[in-house]
Amino acid sequence: MVIATSMLSPIPQAASPLTAGASGNEYGSIFESYVGRSLEMLARQLEQVEGLLAQELQARFWQTLEYGLRIRTAWPATRALLLAVAPKIEQTGTWDEWLPCLGKSIERSQAVDDKAAEAELRMHLGHLLFRVGEVETARHQLELAGHLFGQLGQMPRHAVALARLAQLVHRADGDAHAARDLAERALRMVTRSDLEAAYCHFVHGTLAGEELAVGEAAAALDEARRLAEQAGDRRLHALALLNLGRLYAQRTLYEPAETYYEWAIAAFVALEDPVNLAVAQMNLAIIYMESGKYNQALRRYDEAETTLRPLHDRRYLAMIYNNKGMVYTEMQDWARAEEAYLAACGLWRQLDEPVSLANVMDNLGELYMAQGAPRQAVATFADALALLHTGHFGSAEARRLGDEIAAHLEIARAQSPDAAPRSTVTTPVQRVAIQ
C-alpha cells in the first residue's frame, strides 16, 4: 500500500539517495525506524485531540497502523498509538474497520507477551461489541480484560472492566442484583485519588438511577462529577451532568432537568462527541414530549437522528424511533407512529435486547388499542410478555414492564372476546420512555 505524501513524509524508496547502495538489512532497519517515528508522532498528536478525529487524521491513523502491526519491533510505538486513539475512534462510527483492527492488535500484544496492552484492548473491544449487540462476545472480552488486569495487579483498571461489565449485565441480562454487585466491587478497588474512581462512581450512580434509588444515584453521580472535574476529564463530567438531568426528569422536576441537559448539550458540542450529544438531545425531547410540546420534541429527536445516522448506532436509533412513535401516538398520527415502532422493534431484534423490544411492543399494542384493533393488540402484548417470561429478567425495570404489559393484555382481551385465555398478572405500572 502506498502512503499518500500529503499525509505522511514519503517512505524512502530503494533508488533514493538515502538508501542507494544499502543492503536489504540496512533498508529494512531504515524503514522500521521511519515507521516507528511516524507512529510516535501520530500518537502524540492524537493524545491532544479531545473531539472527533478529522478525516485526514483518521486516514493517517489507518495507514500508519497498518505498517505498525506488520513490524514486530514497532510494537511499543504501535501500542502507544492504539491506546491513544481507542477512545476517540469509537466515536467516529468506523466500527466495521475498528473491530477487526482490535482483533489483530490483541493478537500482536499476545505475540509479544504484552498483557497490559492486551487487557486494555480487550476492554475496548468488549465495550464496542456490546454497543453493536454482540453481547456474549462482549461479556467474554470484558471478563478476560478484568482477569488480566487482576493478574497484573492493576486494580483501578480492573475496576473499570468490572464497571463496564456491570452495565452489560444490567442492560442485557436485566439482572440488577448482579450488576450492583459488580459495580460495588469496582468501587472497592479504587481510591478517591485514582483517575478511574470518577468512572466507577458514574456507573454506580447510573445503575442506582435505573433502579429508582434516587438519593443514592444523585450522591454517586455528583461525586463522579466532582472527581471528573478535578481530573480534568471533561467528557465524564458532561456524562455526569447528563445523568443528573435524567434523575430530575424521573422525578418530573423538569426545570432543573432541562438545565442539566442544556449544560450537557453545550459540553458535548464543545467536545465534538456526537453520540452523547444525541443522547442529551433525546432526553431533552422526552421532557418536551411529557410536557405536551410535541413539535419541539420531534425537532430534538430529528436532530439526534441526524447526528447518529452516520455512526450506525443501532441502539440509540432504536430508542429514538420508540420515542418518536410515542410522540406520534399522542398526536394521533397513527401511520407514522406504527412505522416508528416497527423500525424500533427491528433494531432491538437485531441487537437481541428482549426487555427493550418488549417495551416497544407494549407501546405498539397500545397504539393498536387506540385505533380500535384489540385483536392485533392482544397478539402484540402476548408476544411482548412472552419475551420477558422466557428471559426470567430480574431487574426492577423488567418487572415493572412485565406487570404493565400484563395489565394492558387484560384490557385488550376484554375487548376481544375470542382471544386466548387470560393472564393472571394484573399490576399496572406507569409507562416511561426509553432514555
Short mmCIF file of C-alpha atoms in Angstrom, two decimals:
data_model
loop_
_atom_site.label_atom_id
_atom_site.label_comp_id
_atom_site.label_asym_id
_atom_site.label_seq_id
_atom_site.Cartn_x
_atom_site.Cartn_y
_atom_site.Cartn_z
CA MET A 1 0.00 0.00 0.00
CA VAL A 2 1.31 3.47 -0.91
CA ILE A 3 1.08 6.13 1.80
CA ALA A 4 -0.11 9.48 0.46
CA THR A 5 2.66 12.06 0.68
CA SER A 6 0.21 14.79 1.69
CA MET A 7 -0.40 12.87 4.95
CA LEU A 8 2.99 11.40 5.81
CA SER A 9 6.54 12.04 4.72
CA PRO A 10 7.34 9.65 1.87
CA ILE A 11 8.71 6.23 2.81
CA PRO A 12 12.28 6.00 1.44
CA GLN A 13 12.46 4.11 -1.83
CA ALA A 14 15.35 1.87 -2.94
CA ALA A 15 16.57 4.35 -5.56
CA SER A 16 16.60 7.37 -3.25
CA PRO A 17 19.93 8.93 -2.19
CA LEU A 18 19.23 7.84 1.40
CA THR A 19 19.29 4.14 0.55
CA ALA A 20 21.31 3.86 -2.63
CA GLY A 21 23.80 1.06 -2.15
CA ALA A 22 22.28 -0.03 1.17
CA SER A 23 21.88 -3.73 1.91
CA GLY A 24 18.48 -5.35 2.41
CA ASN A 25 19.01 -5.45 6.17
CA GLU A 26 20.02 -1.78 6.24
CA TYR A 27 16.98 -0.76 4.22
CA GLY A 28 14.73 -2.79 6.50
CA SER A 29 16.21 -1.06 9.53
CA ILE A 30 15.70 2.37 7.95
CA PHE A 31 12.12 1.53 7.05
CA GLU A 32 11.33 0.23 10.55
CA SER A 33 12.87 3.33 12.12
CA TYR A 34 10.77 5.55 9.87
CA VAL A 35 7.55 3.71 10.74
CA GLY A 36 8.39 3.87 14.46
CA ARG A 37 8.90 7.65 14.32
CA SER A 38 5.64 8.08 12.37
CA LEU A 39 3.75 6.05 14.97
CA GLU A 40 5.23 8.01 17.88
CA MET A 41 4.50 11.39 16.28
CA LEU A 42 0.92 10.45 15.43
CA ALA A 43 0.27 9.07 18.93
CA ARG A 44 1.44 12.34 20.50
CA GLN A 45 -0.74 14.32 18.10
CA LEU A 46 -3.85 12.22 18.73
CA GLU A 47 -3.45 12.46 22.51
CA GLN A 48 -4.08 16.21 22.17
CA VAL A 49 -7.37 15.76 20.28
CA GLU A 50 -10.46 15.92 22.53
CA GLY A 51 -13.27 15.71 19.97
CA LEU A 52 -13.88 13.83 16.74
CA LEU A 53 -10.85 12.95 14.65
CA ALA A 54 -10.63 14.88 11.42
CA GLN A 55 -10.82 12.80 8.25
CA GLU A 56 -7.15 13.47 7.50
CA LEU A 57 -6.10 12.22 10.95
CA GLN A 58 -8.28 9.13 10.56
CA ALA A 59 -6.67 8.35 7.21
CA ARG A 60 -3.19 8.81 8.68
CA PHE A 61 -4.09 6.56 11.59
CA TRP A 62 -5.29 3.65 9.45
CA GLN A 63 -2.35 3.89 7.05
CA THR A 64 0.30 4.19 9.74
CA LEU A 65 -1.22 1.49 11.93
CA GLU A 66 -1.22 -1.00 9.03
CA TYR A 67 2.57 -0.77 8.86
CA GLY A 68 2.95 -0.76 12.64
CA LEU A 69 1.09 -4.04 13.06
CA ARG A 70 3.31 -5.70 10.46
CA ILE A 71 6.59 -4.83 12.21
CA ARG A 72 7.27 -6.65 15.45
CA THR A 73 9.93 -4.19 16.63
CA ALA A 74 7.48 -1.30 16.19
CA TRP A 75 5.10 -2.68 18.84
CA PRO A 76 5.90 -0.15 21.63
CA ALA A 77 5.03 2.76 19.32
CA THR A 78 2.07 0.88 17.82
CA ARG A 79 0.80 0.17 21.32
CA ALA A 80 1.01 3.86 22.27
CA LEU A 81 -0.92 4.82 19.13
CA LEU A 82 -3.64 2.21 19.73
CA LEU A 83 -4.23 3.23 23.33
CA ALA A 84 -4.23 6.93 22.44
CA VAL A 85 -6.79 6.54 19.68
CA ALA A 86 -9.10 3.82 21.03
CA PRO A 87 -11.49 6.10 22.97
CA LYS A 88 -11.62 8.52 20.03
CA ILE A 89 -12.07 6.09 17.15
CA GLU A 90 -15.14 4.64 18.90
CA GLN A 91 -16.86 7.98 18.31
CA THR A 92 -16.16 8.08 14.57
CA GLY A 93 -18.59 5.34 13.50
CA THR A 94 -15.84 3.42 11.63
CA TRP A 95 -16.58 0.34 13.72
CA ASP A 96 -16.50 -2.10 10.80
CA GLU A 97 -12.80 -1.28 10.42
CA TRP A 98 -12.05 -0.86 14.10
CA LEU A 99 -13.37 -4.22 15.33
CA PRO A 100 -11.06 -6.39 13.18
CA CYS A 101 -8.24 -3.95 13.88
CA LEU A 102 -8.68 -4.52 17.61
CA GLY A 103 -8.61 -8.27 16.99
CA LYS A 104 -5.30 -8.04 15.10
CA SER A 105 -3.87 -5.74 17.77
CA ILE A 106 -4.76 -8.21 20.51
CA GLU A 107 -3.01 -10.97 18.55
CA ARG A 108 0.10 -8.79 18.28
CA SER A 109 0.03 -7.99 22.01
CA GLN A 110 -0.15 -11.73 22.74
CA ALA A 111 2.72 -12.46 20.35
CA VAL A 112 4.99 -10.10 22.30
CA ASP A 113 3.52 -11.12 25.69
CA ASP A 114 2.25 -7.59 26.48
CA LYS A 115 -0.55 -8.46 28.91
CA ALA A 116 -1.19 -4.86 29.93
CA ALA A 117 -1.89 -3.79 26.35
CA GLU A 118 -3.91 -6.95 25.73
CA ALA A 119 -6.13 -6.15 28.73
CA GLU A 120 -6.73 -2.56 27.59
CA LEU A 121 -7.52 -3.64 24.04
CA ARG A 122 -9.87 -6.40 25.19
CA MET A 123 -11.72 -3.90 27.37
CA HIS A 124 -12.18 -1.56 24.40
CA LEU A 125 -13.27 -4.49 22.23
CA GLY A 126 -15.81 -5.66 24.80
CA HIS A 127 -17.27 -2.18 25.18
CA LEU A 128 -17.68 -1.77 21.44
CA LEU A 129 -19.07 -5.27 20.87
CA PHE A 130 -21.76 -4.50 23.45
CA ARG A 131 -22.59 -1.32 21.57
CA VAL A 132 -23.18 -3.28 18.36
CA GLY A 133 -25.23 -6.01 20.04
CA GLU A 134 -22.65 -8.85 20.30
CA VAL A 135 -23.49 -9.35 23.95
CA GLU A 136 -21.91 -12.72 24.75
CA THR A 137 -18.69 -11.97 22.91
CA ALA A 138 -18.57 -8.60 24.66
CA ARG A 139 -19.06 -10.27 28.03
CA HIS A 140 -16.21 -12.69 27.31
CA GLN A 141 -13.84 -9.88 26.34
CA LEU A 142 -14.65 -7.79 29.42
CA GLU A 143 -14.20 -10.81 31.69
CA LEU A 144 -10.83 -11.60 30.08
CA ALA A 145 -9.75 -7.97 30.45
CA GLY A 146 -10.66 -7.99 34.14
CA HIS A 147 -8.79 -11.25 34.67
CA LEU A 148 -5.66 -9.87 33.00
CA PHE A 149 -5.77 -6.62 35.00
CA GLY A 150 -6.15 -8.73 38.15
CA GLN A 151 -3.10 -10.81 37.25
CA LEU A 152 -1.11 -7.63 36.69
CA GLY A 153 -2.26 -6.10 39.98
CA GLN A 154 -3.75 -3.10 38.15
CA MET A 155 -6.75 -2.74 40.43
CA PRO A 156 -8.06 0.62 39.12
CA ARG A 157 -8.12 -0.72 35.54
CA HIS A 158 -9.69 -3.98 36.77
CA ALA A 159 -12.36 -1.77 38.37
CA VAL A 160 -13.15 -0.12 35.04
CA ALA A 161 -13.56 -3.52 33.37
CA LEU A 162 -15.94 -4.62 36.15
CA ALA A 163 -17.93 -1.38 35.87
CA ARG A 164 -18.36 -1.90 32.14
CA LEU A 165 -19.38 -5.49 32.76
CA ALA A 166 -21.93 -4.24 35.31
CA GLN A 167 -23.54 -2.05 32.65
CA LEU A 168 -23.75 -5.03 30.28
CA VAL A 169 -25.25 -7.31 32.93
CA HIS A 170 -27.88 -4.74 33.84
CA ARG A 171 -28.89 -3.88 30.29
CA ALA A 172 -28.57 -7.21 28.51
CA ASP A 173 -29.36 -9.67 31.33
CA GLY A 174 -31.75 -7.50 33.31
CA ASP A 175 -30.02 -8.74 36.47
CA ALA A 176 -29.99 -5.71 38.74
CA HIS A 177 -28.57 -7.59 41.74
CA ALA A 178 -25.58 -8.98 39.84
CA ALA A 179 -24.95 -5.62 38.17
CA ARG A 180 -24.94 -3.84 41.52
CA ASP A 181 -22.54 -6.41 42.98
CA LEU A 182 -20.12 -5.80 40.11
CA ALA A 183 -20.40 -2.01 40.45
CA GLU A 184 -19.77 -2.19 44.21
CA ARG A 185 -16.75 -4.48 43.66
CA ALA A 186 -15.39 -1.91 41.23
CA LEU A 187 -15.78 0.89 43.79
CA ARG A 188 -13.89 -1.14 46.41
CA MET A 189 -10.93 -1.44 44.03
CA VAL A 190 -10.34 2.30 43.67
CA THR A 191 -9.37 5.12 45.97
CA ARG A 192 -10.62 8.65 45.59
CA SER A 193 -7.25 9.70 44.16
CA ASP A 194 -7.42 7.17 41.31
CA LEU A 195 -8.42 8.63 37.94
CA GLU A 196 -10.70 5.63 37.46
CA ALA A 197 -12.72 6.45 40.61
CA ALA A 198 -14.87 9.01 38.79
CA TYR A 199 -15.94 6.42 36.21
CA CYS A 200 -16.77 3.82 38.88
CA HIS A 201 -18.93 6.30 40.78
CA PHE A 202 -20.57 7.26 37.50
CA VAL A 203 -21.56 3.66 36.71
CA HIS A 204 -22.74 3.11 40.30
CA GLY A 205 -24.92 6.21 40.09
CA THR A 206 -26.30 5.30 36.68
CA LEU A 207 -27.31 1.81 37.80
CA ALA A 208 -28.85 3.14 41.03
CA GLY A 209 -30.87 5.58 38.94
CA GLU A 210 -32.17 2.77 36.76
CA GLU A 211 -33.41 1.04 39.92
CA LEU A 212 -35.03 4.31 41.12
CA ALA A 213 -32.71 4.63 44.13
CA VAL A 214 -32.73 8.37 43.54
CA GLY A 215 -30.82 9.58 46.60
CA GLU A 216 -28.04 7.03 46.16
CA ALA A 217 -27.85 7.77 42.44
CA ALA A 218 -27.66 11.53 42.92
CA ALA A 219 -24.87 11.23 45.51
CA ALA A 220 -22.82 8.88 43.31
CA LEU A 221 -23.25 10.98 40.17
CA ASP A 222 -22.41 14.19 41.98
CA GLU A 223 -19.25 12.53 43.31
CA ALA A 224 -18.42 11.38 39.76
CA ARG A 225 -18.93 14.94 38.51
CA ARG A 226 -16.60 16.40 41.17
CA LEU A 227 -13.89 13.80 40.64
CA ALA A 228 -14.05 14.15 36.86
CA GLU A 229 -13.75 17.92 37.16
CA GLN A 230 -10.71 17.57 39.43
CA ALA A 231 -9.11 15.13 37.00
CA GLY A 232 -9.82 17.36 34.00
CA ASP A 233 -11.99 14.67 32.39
CA ARG A 234 -14.42 16.94 30.55
CA ARG A 235 -16.25 14.10 28.82
CA LEU A 236 -17.04 12.18 32.02
CA HIS A 237 -18.02 15.45 33.71
CA ALA A 238 -20.52 16.05 30.89
CA LEU A 239 -21.85 12.49 31.21
CA ALA A 240 -22.46 13.03 34.92
CA LEU A 241 -24.39 16.22 34.11
CA LEU A 242 -26.45 14.26 31.58
CA ASN A 243 -27.40 11.55 34.05
CA LEU A 244 -28.14 14.05 36.82
CA GLY A 245 -30.60 15.57 34.37
CA ARG A 246 -32.18 12.15 33.95
CA LEU A 247 -32.63 11.80 37.70
CA TYR A 248 -34.52 15.10 37.91
CA ALA A 249 -36.59 14.13 34.87
CA GLN A 250 -37.55 10.81 36.51
CA ARG A 251 -38.94 12.83 39.43
CA THR A 252 -40.79 15.12 36.94
CA LEU A 253 -38.65 18.05 38.07
CA TYR A 254 -38.39 19.29 34.52
CA GLU A 255 -36.89 22.72 35.06
CA PRO A 256 -33.64 21.54 36.70
CA ALA A 257 -33.59 18.53 34.35
CA GLU A 258 -33.73 20.81 31.32
CA THR A 259 -30.92 22.93 32.76
CA TYR A 260 -28.66 19.90 33.24
CA TYR A 261 -29.46 18.66 29.72
CA GLU A 262 -28.65 22.05 28.18
CA TRP A 263 -25.33 22.10 30.08
CA ALA A 264 -24.57 18.60 28.83
CA ILE A 265 -25.50 19.50 25.24
CA ALA A 266 -23.16 22.51 25.30
CA ALA A 267 -20.36 20.35 26.71
CA PHE A 268 -20.79 17.61 24.11
CA VAL A 269 -20.86 20.16 21.29
CA ALA A 270 -17.57 21.59 22.58
CA LEU A 271 -16.13 18.07 22.87
CA GLU A 272 -17.38 17.08 19.41
CA ASP A 273 -18.95 13.95 20.95
CA PRO A 274 -21.84 13.10 18.60
CA VAL A 275 -23.18 10.01 20.39
CA ASN A 276 -23.61 11.61 23.78
CA LEU A 277 -24.79 14.84 22.18
CA ALA A 278 -27.58 12.81 20.58
CA VAL A 279 -28.43 11.18 23.92
CA ALA A 280 -28.74 14.59 25.58
CA GLN A 281 -30.93 15.80 22.70
CA MET A 282 -33.11 12.69 23.08
CA ASN A 283 -33.56 13.19 26.81
CA LEU A 284 -34.44 16.83 26.35
CA ALA A 285 -37.00 15.73 23.76
CA ILE A 286 -38.56 13.43 26.39
CA ILE A 287 -39.14 16.43 28.65
CA TYR A 288 -40.85 18.26 25.79
CA MET A 289 -42.92 15.17 24.99
CA GLU A 290 -44.08 14.73 28.58
CA SER A 291 -44.87 18.46 28.76
CA GLY A 292 -47.07 18.22 25.66
CA LYS A 293 -44.65 20.20 23.48
CA TYR A 294 -44.78 17.63 20.67
CA ASN A 295 -43.32 19.66 17.81
CA GLN A 296 -40.34 20.69 19.95
CA ALA A 297 -39.87 17.05 20.93
CA LEU A 298 -39.90 15.87 17.32
CA ARG A 299 -37.41 18.57 16.36
CA ARG A 300 -34.97 17.36 19.05
CA TYR A 301 -35.46 13.71 18.04
CA ASP A 302 -34.79 14.63 14.41
CA GLU A 303 -31.58 16.41 15.48
CA ALA A 304 -30.48 13.34 17.40
CA GLU A 305 -31.30 11.01 14.50
CA THR A 306 -29.33 13.22 12.09
CA THR A 307 -26.37 13.08 14.48
CA LEU A 308 -26.49 9.30 14.92
CA ARG A 309 -27.36 8.01 11.47
CA PRO A 310 -23.81 8.37 10.03
CA LEU A 311 -22.47 6.48 13.07
CA HIS A 312 -24.82 3.50 12.53
CA ASP A 313 -25.54 3.34 16.27
CA ARG A 314 -28.49 0.94 16.26
CA ARG A 315 -29.13 1.08 20.00
CA TYR A 316 -29.72 4.81 20.19
CA LEU A 317 -31.52 4.90 16.85
CA ALA A 318 -33.91 2.28 18.23
CA MET A 319 -34.56 4.48 21.26
CA ILE A 320 -35.26 7.46 19.03
CA TYR A 321 -37.76 5.51 16.90
CA ASN A 322 -39.55 4.24 20.01
CA ASN A 323 -39.87 7.70 21.45
CA LYS A 324 -40.90 9.28 18.15
CA GLY A 325 -43.60 6.64 17.96
CA MET A 326 -44.84 7.78 21.37
CA VAL A 327 -44.99 11.40 20.20
CA TYR A 328 -46.87 10.48 17.01
CA THR A 329 -49.29 8.41 19.11
CA GLU A 330 -50.06 11.42 21.29
CA MET A 331 -50.59 13.46 18.11
CA GLN A 332 -52.88 10.67 16.79
CA ASP A 333 -50.71 10.29 13.71
CA TRP A 334 -51.27 6.54 13.70
CA ALA A 335 -49.42 5.63 10.49
CA ARG A 336 -46.20 7.40 11.47
CA ALA A 337 -46.41 6.03 14.99
CA GLU A 338 -46.68 2.44 13.75
CA GLU A 339 -43.83 2.98 11.28
CA ALA A 340 -41.59 4.34 14.05
CA TYR A 341 -42.42 1.49 16.48
CA LEU A 342 -41.83 -1.20 13.85
CA ALA A 343 -38.46 0.36 12.97
CA ALA A 344 -37.50 0.30 16.67
CA CYS A 345 -38.62 -3.34 17.01
CA GLY A 346 -36.46 -4.35 14.07
CA LEU A 347 -33.37 -2.77 15.58
CA TRP A 348 -33.93 -4.23 19.07
CA ARG A 349 -34.32 -7.68 17.50
CA GLN A 350 -31.01 -7.22 15.70
CA LEU A 351 -29.40 -6.19 19.00
CA ASP A 352 -31.04 -9.10 20.87
CA GLU A 353 -32.30 -6.95 23.76
CA PRO A 354 -35.63 -8.52 24.82
CA VAL A 355 -36.52 -6.01 27.56
CA SER A 356 -36.15 -3.05 25.24
CA LEU A 357 -38.00 -4.92 22.48
CA ALA A 358 -40.86 -5.74 24.86
CA ASN A 359 -41.11 -2.08 25.84
CA VAL A 360 -41.61 -1.03 22.23
CA MET A 361 -44.08 -3.86 21.58
CA ASP A 362 -46.10 -2.65 24.57
CA ASN A 363 -46.24 0.80 23.01
CA LEU A 364 -47.24 -0.75 19.68
CA GLY A 365 -50.01 -2.71 21.37
CA GLU A 366 -51.35 0.47 22.94
CA LEU A 367 -51.32 2.07 19.52
CA TYR A 368 -53.50 -0.76 18.15
CA MET A 369 -55.88 -0.31 21.08
CA ALA A 370 -56.16 3.40 20.36
CA GLN A 371 -57.05 2.53 16.76
CA GLY A 372 -59.77 0.09 17.87
CA ALA A 373 -57.86 -3.05 16.85
CA PRO A 374 -57.88 -5.20 20.04
CA ARG A 375 -57.02 -8.47 18.25
CA GLN A 376 -53.75 -7.01 16.95
CA ALA A 377 -53.15 -5.56 20.40
CA VAL A 378 -53.70 -8.93 22.12
CA ALA A 379 -51.18 -10.65 19.85
CA THR A 380 -48.63 -7.88 20.36
CA PHE A 381 -48.99 -7.73 24.16
CA ALA A 382 -48.84 -11.54 24.43
CA ASP A 383 -45.64 -11.70 22.36
CA ALA A 384 -44.07 -8.94 24.46
CA LEU A 385 -44.95 -10.68 27.72
CA ALA A 386 -43.56 -13.97 26.41
CA LEU A 387 -40.22 -12.26 25.77
CA LEU A 388 -39.96 -11.23 29.42
CA HIS A 389 -41.16 -14.53 30.86
CA THR A 390 -38.79 -16.53 28.66
CA GLY A 391 -35.82 -14.46 29.75
CA HIS A 392 -36.54 -14.53 33.52
CA PHE A 393 -35.39 -10.94 33.81
CA GLY A 394 -34.99 -9.76 37.38
CA SER A 395 -34.43 -6.00 37.14
CA ALA A 396 -36.95 -3.56 38.56
CA GLU A 397 -37.38 -2.20 35.03
CA ALA A 398 -38.28 -5.64 33.63
CA ARG A 399 -40.67 -6.43 36.49
CA ARG A 400 -42.47 -3.10 36.14
CA LEU A 401 -42.69 -3.54 32.40
CA GLY A 402 -43.99 -7.11 32.68
CA ASP A 403 -46.72 -6.05 35.11
CA GLU A 404 -47.74 -3.19 32.85
CA ILE A 405 -47.90 -5.35 29.71
CA ALA A 406 -49.98 -7.93 31.59
CA ALA A 407 -52.45 -5.23 32.61
CA HIS A 408 -52.69 -3.99 29.03
CA LEU A 409 -53.21 -7.56 27.82
CA GLU A 410 -56.15 -7.99 30.24
CA ILE A 411 -57.81 -4.86 28.88
CA ALA A 412 -57.25 -5.89 25.25
CA ARG A 413 -58.64 -9.38 25.84
CA ALA A 414 -61.73 -7.93 27.49
CA GLN A 415 -62.40 -6.04 24.27
CA SER A 416 -61.62 -9.08 22.08
CA PRO A 417 -63.75 -11.99 23.43
CA ASP A 418 -62.39 -14.59 21.00
CA ALA A 419 -58.81 -14.06 22.22
CA ALA A 420 -56.75 -16.65 24.12
CA PRO A 421 -57.14 -17.33 27.90
CA ARG A 422 -56.25 -14.51 30.24
CA SER A 423 -53.07 -13.86 32.14
CA THR A 424 -53.19 -13.78 35.95
CA VAL A 425 -50.71 -10.88 36.32
CA THR A 426 -52.57 -7.58 36.61
CA THR A 427 -50.48 -4.97 38.43
CA PRO A 428 -50.38 -1.80 36.29
CA VAL A 429 -47.27 0.39 36.24
CA GLN A 430 -46.84 3.81 34.63
CA ARG A 431 -45.05 3.70 31.29
CA VAL A 432 -41.80 5.59 30.78
CA ALA A 433 -39.91 6.35 27.59
CA ILE A 434 -36.57 4.64 27.00
CA GLN A 435 -33.71 7.02 27.77
#
